[in-house]
Coordinates of C-alpha atoms in Angstrom, one line a residue:
M1 CA 47.1 13.3 29.0
T2 CA 50.5 13.3 27.4
H3 CA 53.8 12.0 28.2
T4 CA 56.9 14.3 27.8
T5 CA 60.4 14.2 27.8
T6 CA 62.6 16.2 30.4
D7 CA 64.1 18.5 27.7
P8 CA 62.1 21.4 26.6
P9 CA 61.1 20.9 22.8
A10 CA 62.3 24.5 21.9
R11 CA 65.8 23.5 22.8
R12 CA 65.7 20.3 20.7
A13 CA 64.5 22.0 17.4
S14 CA 67.0 23.6 15.1
G15 CA 66.3 26.4 12.8
S16 CA 66.0 24.1 9.9
V17 CA 63.0 22.2 11.2
I18 CA 60.4 24.7 9.6
P19 CA 61.9 24.7 5.9
V20 CA 62.4 21.0 6.1
L21 CA 58.7 20.2 7.1
A22 CA 57.6 22.8 4.7
F23 CA 59.5 21.2 1.9
A24 CA 57.7 17.8 2.8
G25 CA 54.4 19.5 2.2
I26 CA 55.6 20.9 -1.0
V27 CA 56.8 17.4 -2.3
V28 CA 53.2 15.9 -1.4
A29 CA 51.6 18.8 -3.5
V30 CA 54.0 18.0 -6.4
M31 CA 52.8 14.4 -6.1
Q32 CA 49.2 15.4 -6.5
T33 CA 49.8 17.6 -9.5
L34 CA 52.5 15.8 -11.4
L35 CA 50.1 14.1 -13.8
V36 CA 48.2 17.2 -14.8
P37 CA 50.4 17.8 -18.0
V38 CA 49.6 14.5 -19.3
I39 CA 46.0 14.1 -18.1
K40 CA 44.5 14.2 -21.7
D41 CA 47.0 11.5 -23.0
L42 CA 46.6 9.1 -20.1
P43 CA 44.1 6.7 -22.0
Q44 CA 46.6 6.2 -24.7
L45 CA 49.7 6.0 -22.3
L46 CA 48.0 3.4 -20.3
D47 CA 46.2 1.7 -23.2
T48 CA 42.7 2.1 -21.5
S49 CA 39.5 4.0 -21.9
P50 CA 39.2 7.6 -20.6
S51 CA 36.8 6.5 -17.8
N52 CA 39.3 3.9 -16.5
A53 CA 42.3 6.4 -16.8
T54 CA 40.5 8.7 -14.5
W55 CA 41.0 6.2 -11.5
V56 CA 44.6 7.2 -11.7
F57 CA 43.6 10.3 -9.8
T58 CA 40.7 8.8 -7.9
S59 CA 42.9 6.2 -6.4
T60 CA 45.0 8.8 -4.9
L61 CA 42.0 10.7 -3.5
L62 CA 40.7 7.7 -1.9
S63 CA 43.7 6.5 -0.3
G64 CA 44.7 10.0 0.9
G65 CA 41.4 10.6 2.2
V66 CA 41.7 7.2 4.4
A67 CA 45.3 7.8 5.3
T68 CA 45.2 11.4 6.6
P69 CA 43.2 11.0 9.7
I70 CA 44.6 7.6 10.5
M71 CA 48.4 8.8 10.2
G72 CA 47.6 11.7 12.2
R73 CA 46.3 9.5 14.9
L74 CA 49.3 7.1 14.8
G75 CA 51.5 10.0 15.0
D76 CA 50.0 11.1 18.2
L77 CA 50.4 7.5 19.6
Y78 CA 53.7 6.5 18.3
G79 CA 55.5 9.6 17.1
K80 CA 54.8 12.0 14.6
R81 CA 58.2 12.3 13.1
R82 CA 58.3 8.5 12.8
M83 CA 54.8 8.5 10.9
L84 CA 55.9 11.5 8.5
I85 CA 58.8 9.3 7.5
A86 CA 56.7 6.4 7.0
S87 CA 54.2 8.4 4.8
L88 CA 57.0 9.7 2.6
T89 CA 58.5 6.2 2.4
V90 CA 55.2 5.0 1.1
M91 CA 55.0 7.6 -1.5
V92 CA 58.5 6.9 -2.7
I93 CA 57.7 3.3 -3.1
G94 CA 54.4 4.1 -4.8
A95 CA 56.2 6.5 -7.1
L96 CA 58.9 4.0 -8.2
I97 CA 56.0 1.4 -8.8
S98 CA 54.4 3.8 -11.3
A99 CA 57.6 4.8 -12.9
L100 CA 58.3 1.3 -13.7
T101 CA 54.9 0.4 -15.4
S102 CA 52.4 1.3 -18.1
D103 CA 50.0 -1.3 -16.9
L104 CA 46.7 0.4 -15.5
T105 CA 46.4 -2.1 -12.5
V106 CA 49.9 -1.7 -11.4
M107 CA 49.7 1.9 -11.8
L108 CA 46.6 2.4 -9.8
A109 CA 48.5 0.4 -6.9
G110 CA 51.4 3.0 -7.2
R111 CA 49.2 5.9 -7.1
A112 CA 47.1 4.6 -4.2
L113 CA 50.4 4.3 -2.3
Q114 CA 51.3 7.8 -3.2
G115 CA 48.1 9.1 -1.6
F116 CA 49.6 8.1 1.8
S117 CA 51.7 11.0 1.7
L118 CA 48.9 13.4 2.3
G119 CA 49.2 12.7 6.0
A120 CA 52.7 14.7 6.1
V121 CA 50.9 18.0 6.3
P122 CA 49.1 17.4 9.5
L123 CA 51.9 15.6 10.9
G124 CA 54.3 18.6 10.1
I125 CA 51.8 20.9 11.8
G126 CA 51.7 18.7 14.8
L127 CA 55.6 18.5 14.9
I128 CA 55.7 22.4 14.8
R129 CA 53.5 22.7 17.6
D130 CA 55.3 20.2 19.8
L131 CA 58.8 21.4 19.0
L132 CA 58.8 25.1 18.5
P133 CA 58.6 27.9 20.9
P134 CA 55.4 30.0 21.1
Q135 CA 56.9 33.0 19.4
K136 CA 57.6 30.9 16.2
L137 CA 54.3 28.9 16.0
N138 CA 52.1 31.3 14.0
S139 CA 54.4 31.8 11.1
A140 CA 55.6 28.3 11.1
M141 CA 52.3 26.5 11.2
A142 CA 51.0 29.1 8.5
L143 CA 53.8 28.0 6.3
M144 CA 53.1 24.3 6.8
S145 CA 49.4 24.7 6.1
S146 CA 50.1 26.7 2.9
S147 CA 52.8 24.4 1.6
I148 CA 50.6 21.9 -0.1
A149 CA 48.9 24.7 -2.2
V150 CA 52.2 26.5 -2.7
G151 CA 53.8 23.2 -4.0
G152 CA 50.8 22.7 -6.3
S153 CA 51.2 26.0 -7.9
L154 CA 55.0 25.7 -8.1
G155 CA 55.1 22.2 -9.2
M156 CA 53.0 22.5 -12.3
P157 CA 55.3 24.3 -14.5
G158 CA 58.1 22.0 -13.6
A159 CA 56.1 19.0 -14.1
A160 CA 55.1 20.5 -17.8
L161 CA 58.6 21.2 -18.6
L162 CA 59.7 17.7 -17.7
A163 CA 56.8 16.0 -19.4
Q164 CA 57.5 18.1 -22.7
H165 CA 61.1 17.0 -22.8
A166 CA 61.1 13.5 -21.3
D167 CA 59.3 10.3 -21.1
W168 CA 56.3 10.7 -18.9
H169 CA 57.6 8.2 -16.3
A170 CA 60.3 10.6 -15.5
L171 CA 57.5 12.6 -13.6
F172 CA 57.4 9.6 -11.1
Y173 CA 61.2 9.3 -10.9
G174 CA 61.2 13.1 -10.0
A175 CA 58.6 12.6 -7.3
A176 CA 60.4 9.6 -5.9
G177 CA 63.7 11.8 -5.7
L178 CA 62.1 14.7 -4.0
G179 CA 60.5 12.3 -1.5
A180 CA 63.8 10.5 -0.9
L181 CA 65.4 13.9 -0.3
S182 CA 62.7 15.0 2.2
I183 CA 63.1 11.7 4.1
V184 CA 66.8 12.4 4.3
L185 CA 66.3 16.1 5.3
T186 CA 63.6 15.0 8.0
L187 CA 66.0 12.4 9.4
L188 CA 68.8 14.9 9.8
A189 CA 67.0 18.0 11.1
V190 CA 63.7 17.3 12.6
P191 CA 63.7 15.8 16.2
E192 CA 60.8 13.4 17.3
S193 CA 58.2 15.0 19.4
P194 CA 58.3 14.3 23.0
L195 CA 54.5 14.3 23.4
R196 CA 52.4 11.1 23.1
A197 CA 48.8 10.3 23.5
E198 CA 47.8 7.5 25.9
G199 CA 45.9 4.5 24.7
T200 CA 46.0 2.1 21.7
F201 CA 45.3 2.5 18.2
D202 CA 41.4 2.1 17.3
L203 CA 41.4 -0.5 14.5
P204 CA 37.6 -0.8 14.4
G205 CA 37.3 3.0 14.2
A206 CA 40.0 3.1 11.6
L207 CA 38.1 0.5 9.4
G208 CA 34.8 2.1 9.8
L209 CA 36.1 5.6 8.9
S210 CA 37.8 4.2 5.9
L211 CA 34.7 2.6 4.7
G212 CA 32.9 5.5 5.1
L213 CA 35.1 7.9 3.6
V214 CA 35.5 5.6 0.5
L215 CA 31.8 5.4 0.1
F216 CA 31.4 9.1 0.4
L217 CA 34.4 10.2 -1.7
L218 CA 34.0 7.6 -4.5
P219 CA 30.7 9.0 -5.9
I220 CA 32.0 12.6 -5.6
A221 CA 35.0 11.6 -7.8
K222 CA 33.0 9.5 -10.3
G223 CA 29.5 11.2 -10.1
G224 CA 29.9 13.2 -13.3
E225 CA 30.7 9.9 -15.2
W226 CA 28.0 7.8 -13.5
G227 CA 25.4 10.5 -13.2
W228 CA 24.7 12.3 -10.0
T229 CA 21.1 10.8 -9.8
S230 CA 22.3 7.3 -10.7
A231 CA 21.5 4.4 -8.5
T232 CA 25.2 3.8 -8.0
A233 CA 25.9 7.3 -6.9
L234 CA 22.8 7.6 -4.7
G235 CA 23.2 4.3 -3.2
L236 CA 26.8 5.0 -2.2
F237 CA 26.0 8.2 -0.7
A238 CA 23.3 6.7 1.4
A239 CA 25.6 3.8 2.4
S240 CA 28.3 6.4 3.6
V241 CA 25.8 8.1 5.7
V242 CA 24.8 4.8 7.3
V243 CA 28.3 3.7 7.8
L244 CA 29.6 7.1 9.2
L245 CA 26.6 7.2 11.6
L246 CA 27.5 3.7 13.0
W247 CA 31.1 4.7 13.0
G248 CA 30.3 7.8 15.1
L249 CA 28.3 5.8 17.6
L250 CA 31.2 3.3 17.9
E251 CA 33.7 6.2 18.5
L252 CA 31.5 7.8 21.2
R253 CA 31.8 4.4 23.1
T254 CA 35.4 3.8 22.6
K255 CA 37.7 4.9 25.4
A256 CA 40.7 5.9 23.1
P257 CA 38.8 6.7 19.7
L258 CA 40.6 7.3 16.4
V259 CA 38.8 10.7 16.3
D260 CA 37.4 12.3 19.5
L261 CA 34.1 13.3 18.2
R262 CA 33.4 15.2 21.5
T263 CA 36.6 17.6 20.7
T264 CA 35.5 17.6 17.0
A265 CA 32.0 18.8 18.1
R266 CA 33.6 22.0 19.8
R267 CA 32.4 25.0 18.3
Q268 CA 35.9 26.2 17.2
V269 CA 37.0 22.9 15.9
L270 CA 33.6 22.2 14.0
L271 CA 33.3 25.5 12.3
T272 CA 36.9 25.6 11.5
N273 CA 36.4 22.4 9.7
L274 CA 33.3 23.4 8.0
A275 CA 35.0 26.7 6.7
S276 CA 38.0 24.6 5.5
I277 CA 35.7 22.8 3.1
M278 CA 34.5 26.1 1.8
V279 CA 38.2 27.3 1.3
G280 CA 39.1 24.0 -0.4
V281 CA 36.4 24.7 -2.9
A282 CA 37.5 28.1 -3.5
F283 CA 41.0 27.3 -3.9
Y284 CA 40.5 24.5 -6.4
V285 CA 38.1 26.5 -8.8
Q286 CA 40.7 28.6 -10.2
T287 CA 43.2 25.7 -10.5
L288 CA 40.6 23.9 -12.8
V289 CA 39.5 27.2 -14.7
L290 CA 42.4 29.4 -15.4
P291 CA 45.0 26.5 -16.9
Q292 CA 42.0 25.6 -19.5
L293 CA 41.4 29.2 -20.2
L294 CA 45.1 29.8 -21.0
Q295 CA 45.4 26.8 -23.0
L296 CA 42.3 27.0 -25.3
P297 CA 43.0 28.0 -28.7
V298 CA 42.6 31.8 -29.8
S299 CA 40.1 30.6 -32.3
T300 CA 37.5 30.1 -29.7
G301 CA 37.1 33.8 -29.3
Y302 CA 38.2 33.7 -25.6
G303 CA 41.0 31.1 -25.1
L304 CA 44.6 32.6 -24.8
G305 CA 46.4 29.9 -26.9
Q306 CA 49.2 29.2 -24.5
S307 CA 51.2 26.0 -24.0
M308 CA 50.8 23.9 -20.7
L309 CA 54.2 25.3 -19.5
V310 CA 53.2 28.9 -19.8
A311 CA 49.9 28.2 -18.2
G312 CA 52.0 26.6 -15.3
L313 CA 54.1 29.7 -15.1
C314 CA 51.1 32.0 -15.0
M315 CA 49.9 30.0 -12.0
A316 CA 53.1 30.0 -10.2
P317 CA 52.8 33.4 -8.8
M318 CA 50.0 32.3 -6.7
G319 CA 52.3 30.0 -4.9
V320 CA 55.0 32.6 -4.4
T321 CA 52.4 35.0 -3.2
M322 CA 51.0 32.4 -0.6
M323 CA 54.5 31.7 0.7
S324 CA 55.0 35.5 1.0
M325 CA 52.0 35.7 3.2
T326 CA 53.5 33.8 6.1
P327 CA 55.2 36.7 7.9
L328 CA 52.2 39.0 7.4
Y329 CA 49.9 36.2 8.8
A330 CA 52.1 36.0 11.8
R331 CA 51.8 39.7 12.5
L332 CA 48.1 39.8 11.7
S333 CA 47.3 36.9 13.8
A334 CA 49.4 38.1 16.8
R335 CA 47.5 41.5 16.7
C336 CA 43.9 40.5 15.8
G337 CA 43.6 36.4 16.2
P338 CA 43.4 33.7 13.5
T339 CA 39.6 34.3 13.2
T340 CA 40.0 37.9 12.0
T341 CA 42.8 36.6 9.7
L342 CA 40.5 34.0 8.3
L343 CA 37.7 36.5 7.7
L344 CA 40.3 38.7 5.9
G345 CA 41.5 36.0 3.7
L346 CA 37.9 35.0 2.7
L347 CA 37.1 38.6 2.0
I348 CA 40.3 38.7 -0.4
I349 CA 39.4 35.5 -2.2
A350 CA 36.0 36.9 -2.9
I351 CA 37.6 40.1 -4.3
G352 CA 39.8 37.8 -6.5
Y353 CA 36.8 36.0 -7.9
A354 CA 34.8 39.2 -8.6
T355 CA 37.8 40.6 -10.3
G356 CA 38.1 37.4 -12.3
L357 CA 34.5 37.7 -13.6
G358 CA 35.6 40.8 -15.7
L359 CA 39.3 40.0 -16.3
M360 CA 39.8 36.9 -18.3
S361 CA 40.7 38.3 -21.7
A362 CA 44.6 38.4 -21.4
V363 CA 47.4 36.4 -20.0
W364 CA 48.5 39.2 -17.7
Q365 CA 44.8 39.4 -16.2
T366 CA 45.2 35.7 -15.3
V367 CA 48.5 36.5 -13.4
V368 CA 46.6 39.3 -11.5
I369 CA 43.9 36.9 -10.4
S370 CA 46.3 34.4 -9.2
V371 CA 48.1 36.9 -7.2
I372 CA 45.0 38.3 -5.5
L373 CA 43.7 34.7 -4.9
G374 CA 47.1 33.8 -3.6
V375 CA 46.9 36.6 -0.9
G376 CA 43.4 35.4 0.2
I377 CA 44.0 31.8 0.2
G378 CA 47.5 32.1 1.9
L379 CA 45.8 34.0 4.8
A380 CA 42.9 31.6 5.0
Y381 CA 45.0 28.5 4.9
S382 CA 47.4 30.0 7.4
S383 CA 44.8 30.6 10.0
L384 CA 43.3 27.1 9.9
P385 CA 45.9 25.3 12.1
A386 CA 46.0 27.9 14.7
L387 CA 42.3 27.6 15.1
I388 CA 42.6 23.8 15.4
V389 CA 45.6 23.7 17.7
G390 CA 44.1 26.4 19.8
A391 CA 41.0 24.2 20.5
V392 CA 42.5 20.8 21.0
P393 CA 44.8 19.2 23.7
P394 CA 48.4 18.5 22.6
S395 CA 47.9 14.7 22.5
E396 CA 45.3 15.2 19.6
T397 CA 47.0 17.7 17.4
G398 CA 47.9 14.8 14.9
A399 CA 44.5 13.5 14.5
A400 CA 42.7 16.9 14.6
N401 CA 45.0 18.4 11.9
G402 CA 44.6 15.2 9.9
L403 CA 40.7 15.7 10.1
N404 CA 41.2 19.4 9.0
T405 CA 43.4 18.4 6.1
L406 CA 40.7 15.9 5.1
M407 CA 38.0 18.6 5.2
R408 CA 40.1 20.7 2.8
S409 CA 40.6 17.7 0.6
I410 CA 37.0 17.1 0.6
G411 CA 36.5 20.6 -0.5
T412 CA 38.7 20.3 -3.4
S413 CA 36.9 17.1 -4.4
L414 CA 33.7 18.8 -4.2
S415 CA 34.9 21.7 -6.3
S416 CA 36.4 19.4 -9.1
A417 CA 32.9 17.5 -9.3
V418 CA 30.8 20.5 -9.5
V419 CA 33.0 22.6 -11.6
G420 CA 33.6 19.6 -13.9
M421 CA 29.7 19.3 -14.2
V422 CA 29.1 22.7 -15.0
L423 CA 31.9 23.1 -17.6
A424 CA 30.6 19.8 -19.3
N425 CA 27.1 21.0 -19.3
T426 CA 28.0 24.5 -20.8
A427 CA 30.6 23.2 -23.1
T428 CA 30.4 23.8 -27.0
T429 CA 31.8 21.8 -29.9
V430 CA 34.6 23.3 -31.7
G431 CA 36.3 21.2 -34.5
G432 CA 34.5 18.1 -33.2
V433 CA 36.0 18.5 -29.5
E434 CA 33.8 19.5 -26.5
T435 CA 35.3 22.8 -25.4
P436 CA 34.6 24.7 -22.2
T437 CA 32.9 28.2 -22.6
M438 CA 33.5 31.4 -21.0
A439 CA 30.0 31.2 -19.5
G440 CA 31.1 27.9 -17.8
F441 CA 34.1 29.6 -16.5
R442 CA 32.1 32.5 -15.0
V443 CA 29.6 30.2 -13.6
S444 CA 32.4 28.3 -11.9
F445 CA 33.9 31.6 -10.4
L446 CA 30.3 32.3 -9.1
I447 CA 30.3 28.9 -7.4
A448 CA 33.7 29.8 -5.7
A449 CA 32.2 33.1 -4.6
A450 CA 29.3 31.3 -3.0
A451 CA 31.5 28.9 -1.2
V452 CA 33.5 31.8 0.0
A453 CA 30.3 33.6 1.3
L454 CA 29.3 30.5 3.1
G455 CA 32.8 30.3 4.6
L456 CA 32.4 33.9 5.9
L457 CA 29.2 33.2 7.6
L458 CA 30.7 30.2 9.3
A459 CA 33.6 32.1 10.3
L460 CA 31.6 34.9 11.8
F461 CA 30.6 32.4 14.5
L462 CA 34.2 31.5 15.4
P463 CA 35.3 32.8 18.8
R464 CA 37.5 36.0 18.6
Q465 CA 41.0 35.9 20.4
R466 CA 44.0 37.9 19.9
A467 CA 46.3 34.9 19.6
P468 CA 45.6 31.3 19.5
S469 CA 45.6 29.6 23.0
I470 CA 48.4 26.9 22.4
H471 CA 49.5 24.8 25.3
L472 CA 52.8 22.9 24.7
G473 CA 53.0 20.6 27.5
G474 CA 50.8 17.9 29.0

């Protein structure tokens, strides 16, 4: 059940709602990638060991994984716009904390706060569903869903340019500025959703899910360092299984659960979430492989000898391509349905990785790969929110999309862990430095192709429909 205001949402939303919410998603993506240009220098910059420096990324992963479903549910209960602004505000505070320190502990606190911004994407999708008329939903949700990948591709060259010409703390000041601008634009252009879920916030469920996610995501992030068969990694995985099972039993007995597992178990929701993990894996492989290939020295025999800025510029066409897929997705979805669009996107991703196996010997070839993958990932990402919101009641869109965003994040985390292990195990020593090999890059592409194949298999069992069955009222 939901509560609604007397004004139809379509009348309350201006034409600026879509770009403002998409900008919020792009800001989140920039926050995630802004340290990529200085990743190799972090141990020196923070006066710590390389293993400790990786916590700068791990802390954001863990806090984002925990915050995304929780902020989605809070948005359903108390207002999606309110929680969107809260997420961005916490991110700005975290960015300013990081900008003012070179101490590892304080930096980790700032980066953990920045992870809360990951909830902006599902909250934005929920606002779009609640505020816009049906004829605008497909393209708007597609753009919002893709914004985090678009922002990652477009933000990388900007971060590289800033890192080359300014103190590295300027990266955080830039992120804080973008976050503050997004807050102002949201306050000015985005009305609050009139829909509310009934019930109260499930605090025990939130604590249980948070603990289970941390226990699960932590060994994924640190498994390469600890050893995948180490007692620590295996123990944490086992503990996560126990905690999440107990959490599931608790949620099934709770009147107003954090995550409605009965809804999540519906075929369309479950298969979409599982396919989202595979899309996340496929998306992140190229992000890990192509920039390294572009920056490796020519003396390796396969490296392309480019700077970080040039590497970022070569990746930018992917973001532009994904953004340009939005109107095409809307037409395809209206004609064929989001399931067919997801299948088409996955097929194009497979073509991109198959092409990449033989085209990695020149800079222009990496751009071609990026564009092909951008088309496929753009279509795949665009279809996911339509599949989710077409299968859940309006009062659960925030939580449901939060869970779907979490699934994509788990996919990227798995991709990072597996590809990192492959590249480490296939590396060779060049000038005393462990260097990835072309064999490792190709194996990574094959892993992405395998993930796509599994995603295709899952998508084949999704129900076919001409257009998502989206109901706007309660």
